[in-house]
Tab-separated table of C-alpha atoms and ligand atoms in Angstrom:
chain	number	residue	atom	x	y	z
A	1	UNK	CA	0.000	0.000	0.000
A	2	UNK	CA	1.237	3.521	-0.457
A	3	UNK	CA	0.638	6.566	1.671
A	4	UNK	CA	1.768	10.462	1.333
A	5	UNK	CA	3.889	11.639	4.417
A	6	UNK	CA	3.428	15.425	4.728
A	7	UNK	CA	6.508	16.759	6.135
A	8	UNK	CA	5.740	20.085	8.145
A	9	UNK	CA	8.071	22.925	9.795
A	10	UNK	CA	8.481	22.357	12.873
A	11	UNK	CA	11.058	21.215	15.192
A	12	UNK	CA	9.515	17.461	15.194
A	13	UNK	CA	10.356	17.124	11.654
A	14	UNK	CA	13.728	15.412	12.512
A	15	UNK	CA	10.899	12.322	13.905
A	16	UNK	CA	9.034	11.886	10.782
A	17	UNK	CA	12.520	10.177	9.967
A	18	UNK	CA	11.536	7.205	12.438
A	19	UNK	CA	7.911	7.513	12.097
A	20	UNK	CA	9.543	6.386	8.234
A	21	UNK	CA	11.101	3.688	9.554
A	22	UNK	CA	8.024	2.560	11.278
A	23	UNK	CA	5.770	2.494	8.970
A	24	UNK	CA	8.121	0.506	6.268
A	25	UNK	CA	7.577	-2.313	9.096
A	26	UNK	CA	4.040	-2.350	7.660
A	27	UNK	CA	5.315	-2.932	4.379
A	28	UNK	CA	3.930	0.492	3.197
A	29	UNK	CA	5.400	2.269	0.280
A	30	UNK	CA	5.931	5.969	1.593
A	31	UNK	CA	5.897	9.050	-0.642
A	32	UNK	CA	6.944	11.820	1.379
A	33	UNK	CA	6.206	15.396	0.806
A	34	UNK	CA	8.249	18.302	2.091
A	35	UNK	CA	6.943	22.086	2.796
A	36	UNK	CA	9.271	24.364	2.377
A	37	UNK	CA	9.414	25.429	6.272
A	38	UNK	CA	10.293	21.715	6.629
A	39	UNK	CA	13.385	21.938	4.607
A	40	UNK	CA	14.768	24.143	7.172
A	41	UNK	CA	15.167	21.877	9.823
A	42	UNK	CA	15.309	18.122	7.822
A	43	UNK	CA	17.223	17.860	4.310
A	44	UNK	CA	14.822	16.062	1.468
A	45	UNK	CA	18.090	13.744	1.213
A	46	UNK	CA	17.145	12.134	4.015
A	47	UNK	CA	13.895	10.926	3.501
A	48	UNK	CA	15.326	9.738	-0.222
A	49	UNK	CA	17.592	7.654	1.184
A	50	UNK	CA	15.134	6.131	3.822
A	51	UNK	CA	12.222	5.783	1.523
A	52	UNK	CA	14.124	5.175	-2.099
A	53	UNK	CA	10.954	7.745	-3.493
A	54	UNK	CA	12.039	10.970	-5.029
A	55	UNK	CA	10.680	13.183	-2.058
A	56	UNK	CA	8.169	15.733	-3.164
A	57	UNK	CA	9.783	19.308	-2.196
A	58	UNK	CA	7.270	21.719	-4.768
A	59	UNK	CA	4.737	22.399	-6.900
A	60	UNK	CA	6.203	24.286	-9.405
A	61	UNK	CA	9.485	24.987	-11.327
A	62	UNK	CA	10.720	28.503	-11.839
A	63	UNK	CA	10.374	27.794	-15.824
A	64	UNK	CA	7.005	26.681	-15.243
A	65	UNK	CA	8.144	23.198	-15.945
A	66	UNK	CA	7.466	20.200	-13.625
A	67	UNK	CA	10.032	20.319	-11.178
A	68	UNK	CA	13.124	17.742	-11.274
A	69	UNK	CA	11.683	15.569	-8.276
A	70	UNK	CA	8.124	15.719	-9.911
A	71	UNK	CA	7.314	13.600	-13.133
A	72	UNK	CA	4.418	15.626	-14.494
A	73	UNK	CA	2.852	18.614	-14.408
A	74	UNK	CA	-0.110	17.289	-12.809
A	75	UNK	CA	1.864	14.986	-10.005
A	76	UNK	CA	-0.331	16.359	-7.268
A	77	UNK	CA	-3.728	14.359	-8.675
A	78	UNK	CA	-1.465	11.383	-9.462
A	79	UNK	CA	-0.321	11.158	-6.094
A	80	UNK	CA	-3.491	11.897	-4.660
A	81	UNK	CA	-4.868	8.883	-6.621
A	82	UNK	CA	-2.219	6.616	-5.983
A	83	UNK	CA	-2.032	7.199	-2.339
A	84	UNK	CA	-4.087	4.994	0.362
A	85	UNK	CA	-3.516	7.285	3.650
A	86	UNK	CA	-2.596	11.009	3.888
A	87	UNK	CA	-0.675	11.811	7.049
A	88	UNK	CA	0.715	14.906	8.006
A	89	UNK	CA	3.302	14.750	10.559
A	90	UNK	CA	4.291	16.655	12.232
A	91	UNK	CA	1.156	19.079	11.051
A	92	UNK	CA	2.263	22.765	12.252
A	93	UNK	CA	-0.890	25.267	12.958
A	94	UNK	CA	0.101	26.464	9.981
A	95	UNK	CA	-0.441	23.652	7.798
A	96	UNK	CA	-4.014	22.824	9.871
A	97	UNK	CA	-5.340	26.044	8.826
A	98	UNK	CA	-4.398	25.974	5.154
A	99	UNK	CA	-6.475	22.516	5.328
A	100	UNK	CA	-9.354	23.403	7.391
A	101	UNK	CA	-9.618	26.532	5.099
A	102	UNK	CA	-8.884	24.594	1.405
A	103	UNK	CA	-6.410	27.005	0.598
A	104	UNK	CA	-3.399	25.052	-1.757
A	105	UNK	CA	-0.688	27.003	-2.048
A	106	UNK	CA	1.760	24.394	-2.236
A	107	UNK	CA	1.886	20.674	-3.082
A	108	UNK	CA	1.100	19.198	0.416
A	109	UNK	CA	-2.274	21.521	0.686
A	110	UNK	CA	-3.073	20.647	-3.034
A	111	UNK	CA	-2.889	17.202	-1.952
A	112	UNK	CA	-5.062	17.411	0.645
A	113	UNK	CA	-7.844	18.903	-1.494
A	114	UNK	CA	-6.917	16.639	-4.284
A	115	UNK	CA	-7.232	13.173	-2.630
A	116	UNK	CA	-10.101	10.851	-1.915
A	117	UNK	CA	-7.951	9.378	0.547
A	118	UNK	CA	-8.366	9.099	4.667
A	119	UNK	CA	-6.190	11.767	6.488
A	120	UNK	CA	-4.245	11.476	9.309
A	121	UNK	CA	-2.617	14.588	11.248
A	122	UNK	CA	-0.590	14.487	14.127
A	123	UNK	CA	0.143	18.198	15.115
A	124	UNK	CA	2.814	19.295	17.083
A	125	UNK	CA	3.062	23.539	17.526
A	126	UNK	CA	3.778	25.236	21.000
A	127	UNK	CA	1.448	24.928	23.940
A	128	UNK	CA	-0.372	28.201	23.507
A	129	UNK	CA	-0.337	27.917	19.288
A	130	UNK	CA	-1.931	24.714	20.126
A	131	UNK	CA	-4.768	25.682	22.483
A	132	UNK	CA	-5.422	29.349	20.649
A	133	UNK	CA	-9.097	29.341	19.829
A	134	UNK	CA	-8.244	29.381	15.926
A	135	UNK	CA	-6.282	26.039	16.191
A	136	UNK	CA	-9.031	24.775	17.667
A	137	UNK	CA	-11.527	25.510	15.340
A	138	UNK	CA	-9.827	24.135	12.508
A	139	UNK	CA	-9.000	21.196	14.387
A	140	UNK	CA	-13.011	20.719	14.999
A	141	UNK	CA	-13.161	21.573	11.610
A	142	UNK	CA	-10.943	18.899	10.443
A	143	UNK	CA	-12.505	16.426	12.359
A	144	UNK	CA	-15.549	17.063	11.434
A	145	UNK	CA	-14.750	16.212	7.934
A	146	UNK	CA	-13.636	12.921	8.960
A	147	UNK	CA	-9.950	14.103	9.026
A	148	UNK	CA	-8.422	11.640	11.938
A	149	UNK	CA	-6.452	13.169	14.200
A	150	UNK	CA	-3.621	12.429	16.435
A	151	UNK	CA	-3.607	14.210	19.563
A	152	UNK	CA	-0.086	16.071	20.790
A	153	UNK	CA	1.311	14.580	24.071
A	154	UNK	CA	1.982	16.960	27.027
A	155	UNK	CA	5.600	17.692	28.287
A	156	UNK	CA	8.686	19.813	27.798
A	157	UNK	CA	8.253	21.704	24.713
A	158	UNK	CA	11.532	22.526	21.874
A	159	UNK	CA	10.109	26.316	22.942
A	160	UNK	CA	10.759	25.615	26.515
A	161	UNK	CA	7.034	25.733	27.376
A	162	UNK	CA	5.629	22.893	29.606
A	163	UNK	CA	2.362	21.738	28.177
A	164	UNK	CA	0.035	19.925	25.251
A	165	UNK	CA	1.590	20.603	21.748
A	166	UNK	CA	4.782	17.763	21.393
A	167	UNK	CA	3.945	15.265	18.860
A	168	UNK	CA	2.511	12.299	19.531
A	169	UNK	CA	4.543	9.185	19.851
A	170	UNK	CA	5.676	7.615	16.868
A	171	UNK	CA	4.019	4.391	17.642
A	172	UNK	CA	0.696	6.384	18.325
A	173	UNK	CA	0.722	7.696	14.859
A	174	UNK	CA	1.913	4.016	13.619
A	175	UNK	CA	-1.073	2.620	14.916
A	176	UNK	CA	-3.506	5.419	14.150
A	177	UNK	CA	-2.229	4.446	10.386
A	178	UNK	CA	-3.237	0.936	10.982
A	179	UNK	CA	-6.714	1.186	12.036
A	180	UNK	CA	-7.270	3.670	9.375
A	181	UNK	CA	-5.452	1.236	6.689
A	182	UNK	CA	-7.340	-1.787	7.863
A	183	UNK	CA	-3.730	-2.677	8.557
A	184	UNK	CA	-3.873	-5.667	12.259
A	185	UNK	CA	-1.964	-7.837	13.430
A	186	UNK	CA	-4.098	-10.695	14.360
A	187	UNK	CA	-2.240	-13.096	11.782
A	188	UNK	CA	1.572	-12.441	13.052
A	189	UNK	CA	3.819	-14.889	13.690
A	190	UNK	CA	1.498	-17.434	10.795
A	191	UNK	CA	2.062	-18.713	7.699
A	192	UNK	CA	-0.514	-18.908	5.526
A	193	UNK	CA	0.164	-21.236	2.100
A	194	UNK	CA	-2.487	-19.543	-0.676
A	195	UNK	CA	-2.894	-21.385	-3.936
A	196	UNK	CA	-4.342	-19.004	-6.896
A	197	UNK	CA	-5.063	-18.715	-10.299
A	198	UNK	CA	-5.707	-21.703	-12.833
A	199	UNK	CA	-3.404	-24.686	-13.813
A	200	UNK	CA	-2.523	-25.502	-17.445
A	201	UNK	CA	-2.124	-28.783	-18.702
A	202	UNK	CA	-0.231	-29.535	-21.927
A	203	UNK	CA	-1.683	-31.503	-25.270
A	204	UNK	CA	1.669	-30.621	-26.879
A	205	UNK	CA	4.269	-27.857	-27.143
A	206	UNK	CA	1.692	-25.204	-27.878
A	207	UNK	CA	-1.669	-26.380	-26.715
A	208	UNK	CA	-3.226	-26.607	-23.233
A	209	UNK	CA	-5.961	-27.040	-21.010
A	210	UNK	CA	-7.100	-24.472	-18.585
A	211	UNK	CA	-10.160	-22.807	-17.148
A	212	UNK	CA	-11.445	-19.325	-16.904
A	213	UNK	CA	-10.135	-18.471	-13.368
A	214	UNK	CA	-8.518	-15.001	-12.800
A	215	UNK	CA	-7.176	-15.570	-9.511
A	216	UNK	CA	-8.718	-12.370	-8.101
A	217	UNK	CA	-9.508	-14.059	-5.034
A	218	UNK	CA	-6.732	-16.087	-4.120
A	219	UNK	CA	-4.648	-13.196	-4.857
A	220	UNK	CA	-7.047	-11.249	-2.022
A	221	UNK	CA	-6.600	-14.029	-0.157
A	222	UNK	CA	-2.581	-13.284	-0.076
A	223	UNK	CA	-2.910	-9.722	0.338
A	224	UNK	CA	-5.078	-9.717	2.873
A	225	UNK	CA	-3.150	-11.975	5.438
A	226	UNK	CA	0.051	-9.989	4.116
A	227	UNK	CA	-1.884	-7.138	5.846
A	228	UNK	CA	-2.921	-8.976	9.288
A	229	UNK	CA	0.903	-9.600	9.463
A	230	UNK	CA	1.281	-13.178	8.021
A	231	UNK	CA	4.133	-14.507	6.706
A	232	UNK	CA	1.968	-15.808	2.942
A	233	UNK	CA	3.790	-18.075	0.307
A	234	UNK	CA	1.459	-17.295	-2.669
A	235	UNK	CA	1.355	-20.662	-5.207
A	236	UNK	CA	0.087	-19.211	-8.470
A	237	UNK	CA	-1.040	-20.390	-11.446
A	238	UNK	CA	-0.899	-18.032	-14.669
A	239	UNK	CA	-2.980	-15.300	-14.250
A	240	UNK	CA	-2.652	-11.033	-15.552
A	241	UNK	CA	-2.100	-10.315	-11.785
A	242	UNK	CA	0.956	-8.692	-10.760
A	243	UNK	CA	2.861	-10.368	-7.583
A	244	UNK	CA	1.453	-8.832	-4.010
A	245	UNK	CA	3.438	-6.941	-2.324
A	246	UNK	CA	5.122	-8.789	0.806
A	247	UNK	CA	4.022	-12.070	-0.342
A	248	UNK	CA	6.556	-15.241	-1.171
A	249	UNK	CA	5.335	-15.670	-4.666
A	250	UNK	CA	5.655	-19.118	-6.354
A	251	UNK	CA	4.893	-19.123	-10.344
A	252	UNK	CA	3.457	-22.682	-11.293
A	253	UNK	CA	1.568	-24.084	-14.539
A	254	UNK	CA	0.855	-27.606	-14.126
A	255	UNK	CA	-1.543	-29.682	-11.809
A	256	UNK	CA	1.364	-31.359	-10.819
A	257	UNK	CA	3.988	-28.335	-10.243
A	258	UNK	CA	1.379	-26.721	-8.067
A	259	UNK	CA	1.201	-29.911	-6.049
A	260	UNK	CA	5.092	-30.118	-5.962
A	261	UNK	CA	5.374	-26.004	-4.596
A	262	UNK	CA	2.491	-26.521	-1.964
A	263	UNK	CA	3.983	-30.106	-0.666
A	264	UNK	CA	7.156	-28.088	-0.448
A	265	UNK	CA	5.896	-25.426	2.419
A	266	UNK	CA	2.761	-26.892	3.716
A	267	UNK	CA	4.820	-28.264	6.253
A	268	UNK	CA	5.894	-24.909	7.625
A	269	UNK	CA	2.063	-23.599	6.933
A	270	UNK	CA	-0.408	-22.961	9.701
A	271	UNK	CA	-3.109	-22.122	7.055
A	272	UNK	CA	-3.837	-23.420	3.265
A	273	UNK	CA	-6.167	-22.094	1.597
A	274	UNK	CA	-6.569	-23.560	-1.505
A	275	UNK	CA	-8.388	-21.093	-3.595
A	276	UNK	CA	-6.987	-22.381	-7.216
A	277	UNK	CA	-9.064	-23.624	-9.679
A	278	UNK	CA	-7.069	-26.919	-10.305
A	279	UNK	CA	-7.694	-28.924	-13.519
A	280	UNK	CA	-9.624	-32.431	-12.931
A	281	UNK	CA	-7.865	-33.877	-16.056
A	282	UNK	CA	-5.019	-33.762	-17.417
A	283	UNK	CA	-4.295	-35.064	-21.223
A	284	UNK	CA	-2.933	-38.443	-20.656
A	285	UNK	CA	-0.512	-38.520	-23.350
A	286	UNK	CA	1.430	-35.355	-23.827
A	287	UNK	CA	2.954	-34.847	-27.456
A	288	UNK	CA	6.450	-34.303	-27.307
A	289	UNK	CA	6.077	-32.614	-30.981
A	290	UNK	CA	3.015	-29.867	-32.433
A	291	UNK	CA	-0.191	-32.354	-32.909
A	292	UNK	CA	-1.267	-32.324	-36.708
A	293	UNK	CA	-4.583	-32.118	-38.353
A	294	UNK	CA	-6.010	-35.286	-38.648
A	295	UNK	CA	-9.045	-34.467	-40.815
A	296	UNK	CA	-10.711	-36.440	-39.148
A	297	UNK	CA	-12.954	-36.231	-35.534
A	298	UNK	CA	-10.476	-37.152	-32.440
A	299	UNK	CA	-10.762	-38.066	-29.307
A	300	UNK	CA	-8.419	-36.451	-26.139
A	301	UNK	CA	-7.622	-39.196	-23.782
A	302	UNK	CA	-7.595	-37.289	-20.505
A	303	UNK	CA	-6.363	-39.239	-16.732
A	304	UNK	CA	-6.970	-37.214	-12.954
A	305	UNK	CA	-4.890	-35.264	-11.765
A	306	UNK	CA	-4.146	-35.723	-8.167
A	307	UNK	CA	-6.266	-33.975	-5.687
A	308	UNK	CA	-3.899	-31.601	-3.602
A	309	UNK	CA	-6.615	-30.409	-1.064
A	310	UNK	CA	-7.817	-33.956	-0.952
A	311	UNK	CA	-4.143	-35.060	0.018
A	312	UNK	CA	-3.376	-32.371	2.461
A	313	UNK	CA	-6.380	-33.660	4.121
A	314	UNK	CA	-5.620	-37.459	3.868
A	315	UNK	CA	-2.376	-37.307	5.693
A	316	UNK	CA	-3.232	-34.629	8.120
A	317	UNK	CA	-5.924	-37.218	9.268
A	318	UNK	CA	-3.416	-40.042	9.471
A	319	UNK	CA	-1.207	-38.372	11.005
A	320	UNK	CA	-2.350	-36.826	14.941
A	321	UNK	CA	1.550	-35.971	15.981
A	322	UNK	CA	1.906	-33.349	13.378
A	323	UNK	CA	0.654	-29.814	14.129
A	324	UNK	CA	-2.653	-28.972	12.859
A	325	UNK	CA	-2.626	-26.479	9.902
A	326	UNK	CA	-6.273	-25.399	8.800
A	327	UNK	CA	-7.155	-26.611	5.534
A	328	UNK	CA	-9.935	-24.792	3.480
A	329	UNK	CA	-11.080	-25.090	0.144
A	330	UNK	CA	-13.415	-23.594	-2.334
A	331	UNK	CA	-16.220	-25.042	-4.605
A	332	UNK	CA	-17.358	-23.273	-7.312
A	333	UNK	CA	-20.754	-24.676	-8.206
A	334	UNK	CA	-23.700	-24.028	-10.601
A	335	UNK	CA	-26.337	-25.711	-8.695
A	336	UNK	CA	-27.159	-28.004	-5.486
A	337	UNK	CA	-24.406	-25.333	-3.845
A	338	UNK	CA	-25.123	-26.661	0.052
A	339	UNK	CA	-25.158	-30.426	-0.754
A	340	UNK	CA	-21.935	-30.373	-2.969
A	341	UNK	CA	-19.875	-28.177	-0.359
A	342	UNK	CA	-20.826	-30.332	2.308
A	343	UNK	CA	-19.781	-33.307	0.266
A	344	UNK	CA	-16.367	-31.977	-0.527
A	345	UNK	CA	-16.006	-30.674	2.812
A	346	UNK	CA	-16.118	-34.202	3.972
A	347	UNK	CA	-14.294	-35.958	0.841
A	348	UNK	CA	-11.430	-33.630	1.161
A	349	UNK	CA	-11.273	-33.564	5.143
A	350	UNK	CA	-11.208	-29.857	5.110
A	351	UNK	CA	-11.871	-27.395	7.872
A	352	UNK	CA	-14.084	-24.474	5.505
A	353	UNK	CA	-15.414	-24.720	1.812
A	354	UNK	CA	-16.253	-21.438	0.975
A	355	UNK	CA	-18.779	-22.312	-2.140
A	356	UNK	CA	-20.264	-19.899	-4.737
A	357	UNK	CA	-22.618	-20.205	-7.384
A	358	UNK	CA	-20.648	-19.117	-10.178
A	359	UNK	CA	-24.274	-18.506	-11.883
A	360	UNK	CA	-24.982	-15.899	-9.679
A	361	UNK	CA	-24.662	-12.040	-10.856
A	362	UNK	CA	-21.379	-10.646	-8.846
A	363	UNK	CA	-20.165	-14.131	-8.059
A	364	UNK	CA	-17.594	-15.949	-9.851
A	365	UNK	CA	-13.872	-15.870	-11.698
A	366	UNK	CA	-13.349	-12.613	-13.326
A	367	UNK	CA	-15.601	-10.305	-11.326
A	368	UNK	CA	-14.140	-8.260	-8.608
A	369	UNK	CA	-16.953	-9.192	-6.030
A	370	UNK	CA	-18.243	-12.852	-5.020
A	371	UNK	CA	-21.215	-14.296	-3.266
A	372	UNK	CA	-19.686	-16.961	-1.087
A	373	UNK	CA	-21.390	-19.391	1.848
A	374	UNK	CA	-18.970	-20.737	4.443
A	375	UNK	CA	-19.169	-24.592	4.950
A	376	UNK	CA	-17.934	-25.566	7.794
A	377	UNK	CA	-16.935	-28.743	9.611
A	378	UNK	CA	-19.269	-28.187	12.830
A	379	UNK	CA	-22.205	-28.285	10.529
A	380	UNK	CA	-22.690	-24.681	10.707
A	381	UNK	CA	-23.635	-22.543	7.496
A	382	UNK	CA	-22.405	-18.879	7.212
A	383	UNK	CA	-23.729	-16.977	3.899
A	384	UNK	CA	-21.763	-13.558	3.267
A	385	UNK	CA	-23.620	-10.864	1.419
A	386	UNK	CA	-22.213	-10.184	-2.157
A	387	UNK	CA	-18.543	-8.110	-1.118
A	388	UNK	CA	-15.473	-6.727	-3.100
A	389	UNK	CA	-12.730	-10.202	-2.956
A	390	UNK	CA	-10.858	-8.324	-0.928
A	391	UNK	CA	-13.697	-8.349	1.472
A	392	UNK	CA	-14.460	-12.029	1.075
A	393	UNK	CA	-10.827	-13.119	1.845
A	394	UNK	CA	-10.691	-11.556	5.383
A	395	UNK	CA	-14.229	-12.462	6.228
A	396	UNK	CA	-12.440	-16.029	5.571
A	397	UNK	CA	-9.350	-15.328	7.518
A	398	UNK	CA	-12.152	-13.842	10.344
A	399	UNK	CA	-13.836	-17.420	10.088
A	400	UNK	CA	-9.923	-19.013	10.262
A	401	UNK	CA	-9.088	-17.580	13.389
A	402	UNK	CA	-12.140	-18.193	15.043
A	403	UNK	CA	-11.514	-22.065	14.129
A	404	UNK	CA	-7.781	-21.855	15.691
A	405	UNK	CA	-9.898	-20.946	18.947
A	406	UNK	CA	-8.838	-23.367	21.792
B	1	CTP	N1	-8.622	-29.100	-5.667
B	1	CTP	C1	-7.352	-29.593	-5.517
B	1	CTP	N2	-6.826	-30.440	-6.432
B	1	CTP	C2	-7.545	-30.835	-7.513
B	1	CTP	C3	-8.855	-30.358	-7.680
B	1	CTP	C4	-9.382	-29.481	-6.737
B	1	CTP	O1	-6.710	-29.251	-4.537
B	1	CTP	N3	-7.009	-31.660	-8.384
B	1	CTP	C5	-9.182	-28.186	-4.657
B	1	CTP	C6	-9.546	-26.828	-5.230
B	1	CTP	O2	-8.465	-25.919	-5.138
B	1	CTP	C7	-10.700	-26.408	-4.342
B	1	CTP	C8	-11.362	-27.712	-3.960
B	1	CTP	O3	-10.373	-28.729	-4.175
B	1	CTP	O4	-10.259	-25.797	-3.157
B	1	CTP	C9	-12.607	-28.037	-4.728
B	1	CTP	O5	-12.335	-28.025	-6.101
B	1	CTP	P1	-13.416	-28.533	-7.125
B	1	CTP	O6	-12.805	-28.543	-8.492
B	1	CTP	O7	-14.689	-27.798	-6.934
B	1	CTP	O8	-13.624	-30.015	-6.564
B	1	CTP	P2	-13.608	-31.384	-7.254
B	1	CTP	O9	-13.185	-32.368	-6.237
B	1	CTP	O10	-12.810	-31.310	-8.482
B	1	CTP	O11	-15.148	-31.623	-7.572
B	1	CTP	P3	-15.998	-31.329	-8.902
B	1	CTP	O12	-16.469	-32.656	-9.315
B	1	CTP	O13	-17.116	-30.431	-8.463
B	1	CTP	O14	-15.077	-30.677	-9.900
């Protein structure tokens, strides 16, 4: 995920470089953007260095050109597109009142009005700047526009003062970030094994059988326990998808590869999730050399392919020393949903089928939404409402952890 750091001038700039630091634990891409009252007490260079992003110093070149640290004209709606989180810290009164007022005179404050994205400001000012009756109307300003804000600590003040007005903690701010982002913790210290995406099976060097999966949800699977703070290995078949972020991601094409990379860490795995759409059959002679046209009607010969889920289940149930991981699968069905979950459920000795009825309008491979039902082994029955995949996938990881209850 990326975020915009608005880089203020006060004398709490010099913490934004750890609140950097912090935030790159949460495997979040930071583009930071400097005022130029900030410049005066932290050099640009240094967030460069920490973040590896050009850092964001003005709006406009003296030739009227895009600045050299800007790549277009127009960077402040790119960046206020691209960005998931604005925070602004430290946030002087200065910069509160440009915000609370829309007035963008520079890149940060044309940001602000620019972006869809949640806010976050932790100000930091002296004691009295801080409790003037103007600060605190654009702070109840601010807030009432949904802005979230960080409240300054109390203590010695850089002015000398004693009082409210010192920036908050930088693990305050870290975990303001989080709650806003979505961003917990609840999966650290698991790993979760995700299988996504379709398998191909060759006929010959340039023919193959695969399916119509897009692996939209397996790759939400991945992302999403990425972002509860799970160590995911990602098994993918080929799909348009680019790699998530902060997953271990594990290219496969066959049945049998994908079977070969999930054997290989579902030892180490305390979840699998296997939301591939795995080929049934596989051509039972592959050509070593381009088939040729008969002319007349042929018949493909086609064998199993062996059931990984199926598998994982088999020996988990023979064997009671070895830690128990929590297996689910999916089903995607076009009728009798409830009997044939409950029927693979028990086939495949999983934990959760989540099952959809690939009929169904929002439902299915390509779409970015799904209408699943949760099977699970207790007999109980949980149908989710139609959600983004994103959505589904920690609904599922909600259902996990409630199953690794003692
Ligand atoms: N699966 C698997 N290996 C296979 C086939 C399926 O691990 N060779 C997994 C899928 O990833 C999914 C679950 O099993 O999590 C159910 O897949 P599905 O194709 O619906 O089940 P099948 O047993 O193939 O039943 P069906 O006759 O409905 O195709």
């Amino acid at each position: 995920m990326k975020i915009a750091l608005g880089v203020t001038g006060g004398v709490a700039a010099y913490k934004s470089a750890e609140l950097v630091r912090r935030l790159q634990q949460e495997k979040l891409d930071i583009q930071v953007v400097m005022t130029r009252a900030a410049q005066e007490f932290i050099t640009p260079l240094t967030f460069a260095a920490l973040t590896g992003n050009k850092v964001i110093t003005e709006m406009f070149a003296r030739d009227g050109a895009a600045p050299a640290n800007v790549e277009s004209a127009i960077e402040h709606i790119a960046v206020a597109q691209r960005i998931d989180l604005l925070l602004v810290a430290p946030a002087t009164a200065d910069v509160l009142a440009q915000f609370a007022h829309g007035i963008a005179g520079d890149f940060l404050t044309t940001l602000y009005l620019a972006t869809k994205a949640p806010v976050v400001v932790a100000p930091a000012m002296n004691v009295n700047m801080w409790e003037h009756p103007a600060t605190r109307d654009n702070v109840a300003a601010l807030r009432s526009r949904g802005v979230h804000v960080v409240d300054p600590g109390e203590g010695y003040l850089a002015c000398g003062m004693i009082g409210a007005g010192r920036l908050a903690e930088t693990e305050s701010i870290a975990q303001k970030v989080c709650a806003v982002l979505g961003l917990r913790h609840d999966f650290a210290g698991q790993t979760v094994l995700v299988t996504a995406g379709p398998t191909r099976e060759d006929l010959d060097p340039v023919r193959f059988l695969t399916n119509r999966s897009s692996g939209k949800m397996g790759y939400a699977l991945a992302e999403a326990a990425v972002r509860r703070g799970a160590r995911v290995v990602l098994v993918s078949g080929p799909t348009n998808l680019p790699a998530p972020a902060g997953a271990d991601w594990i290219p496969v094409r066959s049945t049998e590869e994908m079977r070969g990379a999930v054997r290989e860490h579902s030892a180490q795995a305390n979840v699998i999730v296997m939301a591939a759409a795995v080929a049934d059959y596989r051509p039972a002679i592959v050509h070593a050399r381009k088939m040729k046209r008969a002319g007349e009607r042929i018949a493909l010969e086609l064998e199993p392919t062996p059931d990984i889920l199926a598998e994982l289940g088999r020996e988990r149930r023979e064997n009671h020393t070895a830690p128990r991981s929590i297996l689910v699968g999916f089903a995607a069905e076009t009728e009798q949903i409830a009997e044939r979950a409950r029927e693979k459920l028990a086939r495949k000795a999983a934990d959760m089928i989540a099952a959809n009825d690939v009929t169904q309008e929002g439902a299915g491979f390509d779409g970015d939404t799904n209408v699943v039902t949760l099977f699970l082994r207790d007999g109980r029955q949980i149908p989710l409402p139609k959600l983004s995949k994103f959505e589904v996938a920690n609904r599922i990881l909600d259902q996990v952890l409630d199953l690794q209850k003692p």
